[in-house]
Coordinates of C-alpha atoms in Angstrom, one line a residue:
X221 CA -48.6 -9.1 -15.4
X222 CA -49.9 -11.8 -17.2
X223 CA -46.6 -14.0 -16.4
X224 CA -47.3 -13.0 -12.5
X225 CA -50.4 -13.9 -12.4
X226 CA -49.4 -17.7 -14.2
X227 CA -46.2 -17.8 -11.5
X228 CA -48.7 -17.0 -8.7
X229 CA -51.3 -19.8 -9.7
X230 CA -48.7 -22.3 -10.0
X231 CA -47.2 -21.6 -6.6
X232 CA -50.1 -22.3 -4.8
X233 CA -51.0 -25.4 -6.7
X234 CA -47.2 -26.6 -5.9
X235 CA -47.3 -25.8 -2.0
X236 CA -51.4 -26.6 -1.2
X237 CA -50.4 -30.0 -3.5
X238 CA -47.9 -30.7 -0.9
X239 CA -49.6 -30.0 2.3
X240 CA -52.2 -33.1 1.4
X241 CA -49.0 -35.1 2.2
X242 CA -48.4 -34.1 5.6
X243 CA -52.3 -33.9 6.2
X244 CA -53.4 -36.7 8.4
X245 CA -55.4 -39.1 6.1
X246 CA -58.7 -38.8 8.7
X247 CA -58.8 -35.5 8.4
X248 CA -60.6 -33.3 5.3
X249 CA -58.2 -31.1 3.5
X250 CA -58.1 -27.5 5.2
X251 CA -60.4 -28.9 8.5
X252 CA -59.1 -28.3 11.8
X253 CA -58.2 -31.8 13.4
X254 CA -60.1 -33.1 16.2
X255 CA -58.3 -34.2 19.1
X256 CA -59.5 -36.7 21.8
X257 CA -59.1 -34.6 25.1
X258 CA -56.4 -35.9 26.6
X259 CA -54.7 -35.8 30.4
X260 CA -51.3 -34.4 30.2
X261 CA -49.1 -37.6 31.2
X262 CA -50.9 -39.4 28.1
X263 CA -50.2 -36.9 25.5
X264 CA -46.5 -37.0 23.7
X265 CA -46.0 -33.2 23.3
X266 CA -42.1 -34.2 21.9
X267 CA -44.1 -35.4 19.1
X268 CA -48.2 -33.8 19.4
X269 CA -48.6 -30.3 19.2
X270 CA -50.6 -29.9 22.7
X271 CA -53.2 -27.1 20.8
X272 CA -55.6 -29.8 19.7
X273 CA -56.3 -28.4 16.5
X274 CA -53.7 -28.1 13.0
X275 CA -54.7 -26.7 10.0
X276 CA -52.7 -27.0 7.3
X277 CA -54.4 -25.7 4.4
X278 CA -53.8 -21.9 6.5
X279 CA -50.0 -22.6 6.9
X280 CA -49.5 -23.1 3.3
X281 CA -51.7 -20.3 2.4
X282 CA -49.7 -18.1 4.2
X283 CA -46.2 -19.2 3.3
X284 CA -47.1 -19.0 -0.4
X285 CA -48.2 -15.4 0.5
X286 CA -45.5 -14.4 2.4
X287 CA -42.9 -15.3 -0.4
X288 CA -45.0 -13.7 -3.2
X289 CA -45.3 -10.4 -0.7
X290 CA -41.5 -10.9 -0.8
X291 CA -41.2 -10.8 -4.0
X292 CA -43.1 -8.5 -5.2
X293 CA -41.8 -5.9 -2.5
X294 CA -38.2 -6.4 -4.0
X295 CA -39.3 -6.2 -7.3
X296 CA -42.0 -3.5 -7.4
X297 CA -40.8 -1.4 -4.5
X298 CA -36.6 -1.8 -4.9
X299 CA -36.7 -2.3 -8.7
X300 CA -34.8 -5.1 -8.0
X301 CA -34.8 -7.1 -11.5
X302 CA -32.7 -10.1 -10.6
X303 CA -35.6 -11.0 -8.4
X304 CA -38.2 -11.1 -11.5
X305 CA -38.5 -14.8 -12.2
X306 CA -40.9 -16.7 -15.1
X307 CA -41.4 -20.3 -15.7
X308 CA -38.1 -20.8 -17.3
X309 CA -36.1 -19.8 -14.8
X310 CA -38.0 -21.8 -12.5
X311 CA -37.8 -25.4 -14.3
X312 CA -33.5 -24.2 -14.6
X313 CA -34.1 -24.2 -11.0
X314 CA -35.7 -27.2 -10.2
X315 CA -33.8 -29.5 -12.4
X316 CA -30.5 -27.8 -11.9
X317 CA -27.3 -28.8 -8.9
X318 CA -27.8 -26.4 -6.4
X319 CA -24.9 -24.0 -5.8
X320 CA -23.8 -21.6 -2.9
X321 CA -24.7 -17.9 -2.6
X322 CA -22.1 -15.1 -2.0
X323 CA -24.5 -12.7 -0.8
X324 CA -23.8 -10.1 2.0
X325 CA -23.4 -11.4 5.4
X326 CA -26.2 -9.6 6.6
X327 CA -28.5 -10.5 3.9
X328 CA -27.9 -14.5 4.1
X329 CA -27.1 -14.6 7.9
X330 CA -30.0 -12.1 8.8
X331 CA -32.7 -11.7 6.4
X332 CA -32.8 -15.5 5.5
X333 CA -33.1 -16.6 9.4
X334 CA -36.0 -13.9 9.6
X335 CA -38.0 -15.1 6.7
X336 CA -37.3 -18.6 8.1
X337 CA -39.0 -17.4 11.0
X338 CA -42.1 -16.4 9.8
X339 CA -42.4 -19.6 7.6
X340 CA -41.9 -21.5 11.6
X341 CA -44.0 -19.0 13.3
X342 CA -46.9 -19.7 10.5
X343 CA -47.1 -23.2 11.3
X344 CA -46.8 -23.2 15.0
X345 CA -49.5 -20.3 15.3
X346 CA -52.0 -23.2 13.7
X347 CA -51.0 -25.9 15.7
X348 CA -48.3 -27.6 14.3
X349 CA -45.8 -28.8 16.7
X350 CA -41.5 -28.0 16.0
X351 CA -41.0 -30.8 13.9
X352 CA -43.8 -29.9 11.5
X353 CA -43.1 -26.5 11.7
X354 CA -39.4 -27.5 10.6
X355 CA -40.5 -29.1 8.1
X356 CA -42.6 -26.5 6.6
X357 CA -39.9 -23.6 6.7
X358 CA -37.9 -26.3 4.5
X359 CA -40.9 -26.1 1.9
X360 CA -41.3 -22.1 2.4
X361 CA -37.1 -21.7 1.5
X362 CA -37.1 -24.9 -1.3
X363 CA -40.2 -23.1 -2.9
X364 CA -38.7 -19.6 -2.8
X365 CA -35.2 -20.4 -4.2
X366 CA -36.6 -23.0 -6.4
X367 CA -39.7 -20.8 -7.9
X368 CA -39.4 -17.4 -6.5
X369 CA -35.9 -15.8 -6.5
X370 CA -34.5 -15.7 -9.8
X371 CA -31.0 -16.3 -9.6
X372 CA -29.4 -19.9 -8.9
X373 CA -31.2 -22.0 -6.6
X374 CA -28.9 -21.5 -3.3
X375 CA -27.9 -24.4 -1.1
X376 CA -26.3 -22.4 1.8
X377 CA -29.3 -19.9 2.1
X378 CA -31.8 -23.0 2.2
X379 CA -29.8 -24.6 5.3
X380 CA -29.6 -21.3 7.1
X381 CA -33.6 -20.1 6.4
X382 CA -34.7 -23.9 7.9
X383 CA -32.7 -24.5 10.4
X384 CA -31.4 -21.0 11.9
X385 CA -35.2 -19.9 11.0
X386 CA -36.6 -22.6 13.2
X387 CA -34.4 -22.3 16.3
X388 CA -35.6 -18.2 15.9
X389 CA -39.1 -19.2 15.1
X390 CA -39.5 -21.0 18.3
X391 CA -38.2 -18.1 20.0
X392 CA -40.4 -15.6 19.0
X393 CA -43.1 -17.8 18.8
X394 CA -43.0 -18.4 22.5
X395 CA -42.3 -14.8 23.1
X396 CA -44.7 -13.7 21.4
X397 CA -47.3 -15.4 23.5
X398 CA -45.5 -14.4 26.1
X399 CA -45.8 -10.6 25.0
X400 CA -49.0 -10.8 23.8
X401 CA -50.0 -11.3 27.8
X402 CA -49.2 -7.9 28.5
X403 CA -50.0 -6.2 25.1
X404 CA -51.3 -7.1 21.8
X405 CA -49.0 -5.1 19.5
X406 CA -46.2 -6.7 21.9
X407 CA -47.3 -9.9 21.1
X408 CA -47.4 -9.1 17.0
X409 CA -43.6 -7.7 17.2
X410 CA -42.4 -11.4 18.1
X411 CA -45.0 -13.2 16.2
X412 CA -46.3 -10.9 13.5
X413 CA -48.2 -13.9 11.6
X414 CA -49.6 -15.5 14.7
X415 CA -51.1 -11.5 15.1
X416 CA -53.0 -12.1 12.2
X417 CA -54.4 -15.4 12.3
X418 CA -55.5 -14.1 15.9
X419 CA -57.6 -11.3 13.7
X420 CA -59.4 -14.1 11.3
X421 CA -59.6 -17.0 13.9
X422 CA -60.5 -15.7 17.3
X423 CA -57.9 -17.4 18.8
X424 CA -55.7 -14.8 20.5
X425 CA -52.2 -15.1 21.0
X426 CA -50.6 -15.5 24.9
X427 CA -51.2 -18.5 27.4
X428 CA -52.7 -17.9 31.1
X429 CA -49.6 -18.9 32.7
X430 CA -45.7 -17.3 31.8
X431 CA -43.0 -19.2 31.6
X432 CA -40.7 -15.8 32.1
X433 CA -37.7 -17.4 34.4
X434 CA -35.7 -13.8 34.3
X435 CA -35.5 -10.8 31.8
X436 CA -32.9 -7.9 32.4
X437 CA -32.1 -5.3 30.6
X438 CA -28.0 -3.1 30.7
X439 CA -27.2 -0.1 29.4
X440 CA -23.7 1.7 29.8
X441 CA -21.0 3.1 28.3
X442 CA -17.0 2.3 28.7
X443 CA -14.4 1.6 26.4
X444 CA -13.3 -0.2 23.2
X445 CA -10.0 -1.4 22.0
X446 CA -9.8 -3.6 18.7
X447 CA -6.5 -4.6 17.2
X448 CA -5.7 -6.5 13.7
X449 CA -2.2 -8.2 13.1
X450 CA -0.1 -10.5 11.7
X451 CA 3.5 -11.2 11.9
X452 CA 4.9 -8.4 10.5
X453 CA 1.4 -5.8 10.8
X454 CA -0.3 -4.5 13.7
X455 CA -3.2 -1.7 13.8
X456 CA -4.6 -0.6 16.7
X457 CA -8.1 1.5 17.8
X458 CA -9.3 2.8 20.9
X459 CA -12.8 4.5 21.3
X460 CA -15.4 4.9 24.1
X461 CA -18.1 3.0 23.4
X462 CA -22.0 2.6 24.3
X463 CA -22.8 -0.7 25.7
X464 CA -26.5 -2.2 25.9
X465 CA -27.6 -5.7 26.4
X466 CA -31.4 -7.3 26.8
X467 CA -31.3 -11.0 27.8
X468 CA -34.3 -13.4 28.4
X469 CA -34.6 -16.6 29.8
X470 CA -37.7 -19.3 29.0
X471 CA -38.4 -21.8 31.8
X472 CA -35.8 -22.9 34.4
X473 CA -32.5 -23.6 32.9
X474 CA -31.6 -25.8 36.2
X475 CA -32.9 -29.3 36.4
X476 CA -35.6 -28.8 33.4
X477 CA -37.7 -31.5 32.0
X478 CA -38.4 -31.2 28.3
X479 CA -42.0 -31.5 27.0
X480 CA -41.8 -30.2 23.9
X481 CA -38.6 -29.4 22.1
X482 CA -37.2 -25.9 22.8
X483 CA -39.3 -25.3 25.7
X484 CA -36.7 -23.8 27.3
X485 CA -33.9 -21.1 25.9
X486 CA -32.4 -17.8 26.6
X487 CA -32.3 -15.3 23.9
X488 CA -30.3 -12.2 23.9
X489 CA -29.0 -9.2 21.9
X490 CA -26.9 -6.4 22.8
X491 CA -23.3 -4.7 21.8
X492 CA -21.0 -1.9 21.7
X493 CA -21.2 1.4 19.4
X494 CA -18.6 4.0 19.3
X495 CA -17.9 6.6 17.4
X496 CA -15.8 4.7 14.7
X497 CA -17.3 1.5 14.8
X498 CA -19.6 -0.8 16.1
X499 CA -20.2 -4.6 17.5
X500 CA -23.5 -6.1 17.7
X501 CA -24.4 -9.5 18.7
X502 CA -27.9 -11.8 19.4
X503 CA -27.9 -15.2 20.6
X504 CA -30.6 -17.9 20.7
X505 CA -29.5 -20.9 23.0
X506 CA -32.3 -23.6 23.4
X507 CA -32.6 -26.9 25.3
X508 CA -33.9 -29.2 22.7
X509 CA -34.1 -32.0 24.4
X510 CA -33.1 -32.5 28.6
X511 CA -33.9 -34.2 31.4
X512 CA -33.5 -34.0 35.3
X513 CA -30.7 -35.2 37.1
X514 CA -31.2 -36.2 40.8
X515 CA -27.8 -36.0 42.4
X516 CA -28.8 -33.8 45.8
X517 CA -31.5 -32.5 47.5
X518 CA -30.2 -28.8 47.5
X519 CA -29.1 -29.1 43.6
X520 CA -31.3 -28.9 40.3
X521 CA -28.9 -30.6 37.3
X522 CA -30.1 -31.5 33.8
X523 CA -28.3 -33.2 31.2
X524 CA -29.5 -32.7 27.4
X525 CA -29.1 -31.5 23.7
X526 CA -28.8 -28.1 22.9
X527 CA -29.7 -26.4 19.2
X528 CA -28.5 -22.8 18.8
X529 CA -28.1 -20.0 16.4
X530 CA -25.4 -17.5 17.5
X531 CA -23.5 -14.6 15.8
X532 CA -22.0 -10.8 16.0
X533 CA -21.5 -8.2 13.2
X534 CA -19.2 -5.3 13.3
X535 CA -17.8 -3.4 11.4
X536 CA -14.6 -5.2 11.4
X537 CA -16.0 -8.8 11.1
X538 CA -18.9 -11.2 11.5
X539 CA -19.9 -14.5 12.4
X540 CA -22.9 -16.8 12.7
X541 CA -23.1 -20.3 14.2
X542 CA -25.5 -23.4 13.5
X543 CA -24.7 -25.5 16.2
X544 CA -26.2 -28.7 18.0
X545 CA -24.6 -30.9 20.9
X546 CA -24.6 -31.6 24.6
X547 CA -25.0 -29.8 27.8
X548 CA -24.5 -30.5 31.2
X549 CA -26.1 -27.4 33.9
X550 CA -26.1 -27.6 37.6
X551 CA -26.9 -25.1 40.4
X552 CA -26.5 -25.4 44.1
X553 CA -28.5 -23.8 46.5
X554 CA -27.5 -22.0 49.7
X555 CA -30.0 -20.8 51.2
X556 CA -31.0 -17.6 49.3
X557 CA -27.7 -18.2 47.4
X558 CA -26.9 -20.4 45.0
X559 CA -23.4 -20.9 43.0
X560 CA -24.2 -22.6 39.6
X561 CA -22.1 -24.0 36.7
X562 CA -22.0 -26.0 33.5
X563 CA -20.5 -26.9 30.3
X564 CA -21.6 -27.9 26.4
X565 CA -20.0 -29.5 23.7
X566 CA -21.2 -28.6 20.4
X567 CA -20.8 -29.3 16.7
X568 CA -20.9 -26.3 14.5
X569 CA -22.7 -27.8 11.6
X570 CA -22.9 -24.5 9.6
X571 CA -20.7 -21.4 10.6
X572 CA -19.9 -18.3 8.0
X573 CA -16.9 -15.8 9.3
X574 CA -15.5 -13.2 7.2
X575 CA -13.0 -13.8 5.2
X576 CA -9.8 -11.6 5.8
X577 CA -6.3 -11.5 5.4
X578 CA -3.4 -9.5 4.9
X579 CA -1.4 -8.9 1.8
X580 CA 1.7 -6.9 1.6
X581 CA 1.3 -5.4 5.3
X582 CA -2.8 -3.9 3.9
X583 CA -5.8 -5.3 5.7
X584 CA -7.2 -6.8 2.6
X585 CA -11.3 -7.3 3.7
X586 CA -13.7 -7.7 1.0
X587 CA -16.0 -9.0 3.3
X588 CA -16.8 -12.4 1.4
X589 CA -17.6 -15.1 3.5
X590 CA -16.3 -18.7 4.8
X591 CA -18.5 -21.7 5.0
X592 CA -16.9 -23.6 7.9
X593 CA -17.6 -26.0 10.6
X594 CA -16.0 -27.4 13.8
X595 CA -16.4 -28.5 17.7
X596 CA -17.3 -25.9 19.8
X597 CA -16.9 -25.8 23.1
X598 CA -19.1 -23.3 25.8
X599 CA -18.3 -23.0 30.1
X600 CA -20.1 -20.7 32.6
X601 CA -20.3 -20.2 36.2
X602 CA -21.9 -17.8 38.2
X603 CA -22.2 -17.0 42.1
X604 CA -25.3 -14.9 43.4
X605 CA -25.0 -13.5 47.3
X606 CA -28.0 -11.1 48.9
X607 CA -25.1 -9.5 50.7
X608 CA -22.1 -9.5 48.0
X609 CA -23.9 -9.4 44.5
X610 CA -23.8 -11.4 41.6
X611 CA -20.3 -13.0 39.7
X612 CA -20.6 -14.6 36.6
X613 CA -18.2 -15.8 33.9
X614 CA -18.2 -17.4 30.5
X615 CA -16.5 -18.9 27.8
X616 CA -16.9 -20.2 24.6
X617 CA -14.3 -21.2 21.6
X618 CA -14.5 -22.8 18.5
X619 CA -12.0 -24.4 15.7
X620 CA -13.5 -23.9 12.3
X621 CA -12.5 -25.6 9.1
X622 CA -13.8 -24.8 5.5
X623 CA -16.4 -26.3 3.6
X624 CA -13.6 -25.3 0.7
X625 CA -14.0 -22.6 -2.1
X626 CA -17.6 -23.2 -2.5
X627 CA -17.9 -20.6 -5.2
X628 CA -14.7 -20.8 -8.0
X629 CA -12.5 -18.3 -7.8
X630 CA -13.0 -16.7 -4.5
X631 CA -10.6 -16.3 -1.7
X632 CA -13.0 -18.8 0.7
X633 CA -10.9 -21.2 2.3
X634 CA -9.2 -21.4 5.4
X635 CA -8.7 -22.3 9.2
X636 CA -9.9 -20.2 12.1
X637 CA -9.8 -20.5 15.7
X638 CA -12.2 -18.1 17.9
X639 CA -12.3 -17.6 21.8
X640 CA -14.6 -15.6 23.3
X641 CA -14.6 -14.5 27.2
X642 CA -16.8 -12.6 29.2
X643 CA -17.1 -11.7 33.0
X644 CA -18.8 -9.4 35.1
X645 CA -20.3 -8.3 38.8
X646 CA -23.6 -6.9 39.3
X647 CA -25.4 -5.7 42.9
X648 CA -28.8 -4.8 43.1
X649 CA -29.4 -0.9 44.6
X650 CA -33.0 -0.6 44.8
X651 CA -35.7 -3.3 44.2
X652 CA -35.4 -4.2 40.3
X653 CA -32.4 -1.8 39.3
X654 CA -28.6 -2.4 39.8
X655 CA -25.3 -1.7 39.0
X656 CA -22.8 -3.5 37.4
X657 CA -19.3 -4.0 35.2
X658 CA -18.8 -6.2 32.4
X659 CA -15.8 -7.0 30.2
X660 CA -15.3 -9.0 27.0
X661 CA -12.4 -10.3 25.3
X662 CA -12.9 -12.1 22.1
X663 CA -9.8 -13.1 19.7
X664 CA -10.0 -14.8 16.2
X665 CA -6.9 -15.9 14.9
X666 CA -6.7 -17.4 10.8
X667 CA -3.8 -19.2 9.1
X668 CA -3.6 -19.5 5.7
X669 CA -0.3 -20.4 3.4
X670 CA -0.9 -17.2 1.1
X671 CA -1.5 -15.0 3.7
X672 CA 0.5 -16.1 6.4
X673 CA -1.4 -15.6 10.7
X674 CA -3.9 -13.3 10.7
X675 CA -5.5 -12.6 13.8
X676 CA -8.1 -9.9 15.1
X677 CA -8.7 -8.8 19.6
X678 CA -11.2 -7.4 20.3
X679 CA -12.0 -5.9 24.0
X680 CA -14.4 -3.7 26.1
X681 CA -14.8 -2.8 29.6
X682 CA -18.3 -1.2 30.2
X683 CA -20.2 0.1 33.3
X684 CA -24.0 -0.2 33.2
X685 CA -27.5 -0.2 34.9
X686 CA -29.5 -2.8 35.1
X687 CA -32.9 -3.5 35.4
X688 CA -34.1 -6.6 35.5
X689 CA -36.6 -9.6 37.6

């Protein structure tokens, strides 16, 4: 207790030390900053958090408490004592290489991003803008795998919790505003932090004006067939299948005009479930920077940079993607129709895929993961018609190469080459509810020298309901 109690104290002396350096030097420590009112054409919101207040004392108050609630949940509650951590451990930590994690998939991919999150959300809930807020997710994961978790410090779980945490912190920060228009418990689903600070500070979460450019919701059922082979192997399964998708999109993704980075996005998470198996995925797609093009009068086009955080799990692989690049959107209007289209070109700075292969005609899937990266390249297109529906299509594939075996002696390097396709048709029956069918075909194909081609299809047909505006 009494080693807690030291650990605790030191934390807090470590993390409110560094938030005098990002404290303006006008300002007193743990004051809310004054703003000059401003009109809106003066301010710089790329740069400027447009809340007129920042208070940084609060932010790394609560970072330091959401690690130590962390900790001591996994410790106390789970029993977990590779967590339990002392001074020693710590100093290993901070004067030691850092090395790479092996953890589960869903652990490092999932639980990292999350607890990213709510070191963004913190900050932007008291006024710091994305780059701030980036910046103090970076200091929430450096303190936690430097002075929290026990084991080695990890470099692969500090990229993911900063970087994937603050593309889904600016989600679900601006979601929850958005839900926290409609109710307040909505609101502290998406931004669970920014709930609380509402509780001590008065100032409530939501804005008097959504940004809500569409939200729908599928759910159907259909059929599932996934099939593993290599030159000499093949295994087959079919299975009906549950299918259920909930996609939003933030802002008008057709001719948009950035004001503040990530101001527009569409999130999404869905999947299949059958009997035998199961394949989920969730998406987070932002404009992080874009800008109006003016080619015609009936067309909105935007050129820009995109940051995402993509990925599925199943329960015959997984994937997650860091990516940043370029985009190029356009939609045509005809009348009350409208055909639009558009491409990307991304680098995937930090992508993890399982690692399997096939020895002596076994699938051979310990589920450890690949560190890779690669260009990635995304297409869509989509027709809307009052009278004949709605078509849409789109594609995405990427070429992955390993960072190399990261951590000695596992099986972690490797080759892959993913393509993903999806199409579908849905008509609207009766105000905000609708039919459609979807389909998705999604190959991954590895070569390795050992192993010889590897390669995994995966495809579903699915009829659903919709309801969406």
């Amino acid at each position: 207790m009494r080693c807690r109690f030291f650990l605790s104290i030191l934390i807090l002396i470590i993390l409110f030390s560094g938030t005098i350096v990002f404290a303006d030097d006008e300002n007193d420590f743990g004051r809310e900053e004054t703003v000059l009112e401003k009109s809106s054409e003066e301010k710089n919101l790329l740069l400027l958090s447009d809340a007129g207040w920042k208070n940084y004392f609060t932010v790394g108050t609560e970072i330091v408490v959401t690690n130590l609630v962390v900790y001591n949940f996994c410790t106390l509650i789970l029993n977990q004592s590779w967590k339990k951590t002392n001074p020693e451990i710590m100093w290993k930590n901070l004067t030691s290489p850092w090395l790479w994690d092996t953890s589960h998939f869903l652990k490092n991919q999932g639980a990292h991003p999350y607890f990213g999150n709510m070191y963004f959300t913190s900050a932007r809930s008291n006024g710091l803008n994305f780059w701030q807020s980036m910046l103090m997710t970076m200091a929430g994961s450096f303190l936690w795998e430097n002075c929290i978790e026990a084991g080695n410090n990890s470099l692969n779980d500090f990229i993911t919790t900063s970087f994937a945490g603050s593309v889904v912190g600016e989600v679900f920060y601006r979601l929850g505003n958005e839900g926290a228009k409609i109710n307040p418990w909505l609101g502290a689903l998406f931004n669970p932090v920014g709930a609380i600070n509402s509780i001590f500070t008065g100032r409530k979460l939501g804005t008097d004006e959504s940004h809500i450019h569409s939200l729908r919701f599928d759910l159907g059922g259909g059929m599932i067939v996934d099939k593993i082979s290599s030159s000499d192997f093949v295994c087959k399964r079919y299975a009906p299948e549950l299918f259920f998708n909930a996609e939003v999109v933030y802002q008008n993704p057709y001719g948009h005009s950035t004001k503040e980075f990530m101001d527009q996005f569409s999130a999404g998470v869905g999947g299949e479930i059958s009997a035998n198996g199961y394949f989920l995925r969730a998406d987070f797609d932002g404009e992080f920077f874009s800008v109006p093009l003016y080619l015609n009068q009936n067309a909105e086009s935007n050129v820009g940079c995109s940051f995402n955080y993509d990925g599925f799990y199943g329960d015959s692989g997984f994937l997650s993607l860091n990516s940043l690049g370029a985009f190029f959107k356009q939609k045509i209007n005809f009348g009350e129709n409208f055909f639009a289209y558009g491409g990307e070109c991304d680098f995937v700075f930090f992508g993890v895929t399982d690692n399997s292969y096939i020895d002596s005609k076994k699938i051979v899937d310990p589920w450890d993961s690949t560190y890779t990266f690669g260009p990635q390249l995304k297409l869509f297109a989509e027709y809307s018609s009052n009278v004949a529906g709605d078509f849409y299509f789109g594609g995405q594939c990427e070429y992955l190469a390993s960072y190399g075996n990261t951590p000695g002696g596992k099986k972690l390097s490797g080759n892959f080459f993913i393509f993903d396709l999806d199409a579908g048709y849905r008509h609207k029956i009766y105000k905000n509810l609708g039919l459609g069918v979807s389909a998705e075909y999604l190959k991954k194909i590895r070569t390795d020298a050992g192993s010889g081609n590897f390669g995994r299809d995966f495809f579903t047909a699915s009829l659903f309901v919709e309801y969406g505006f």
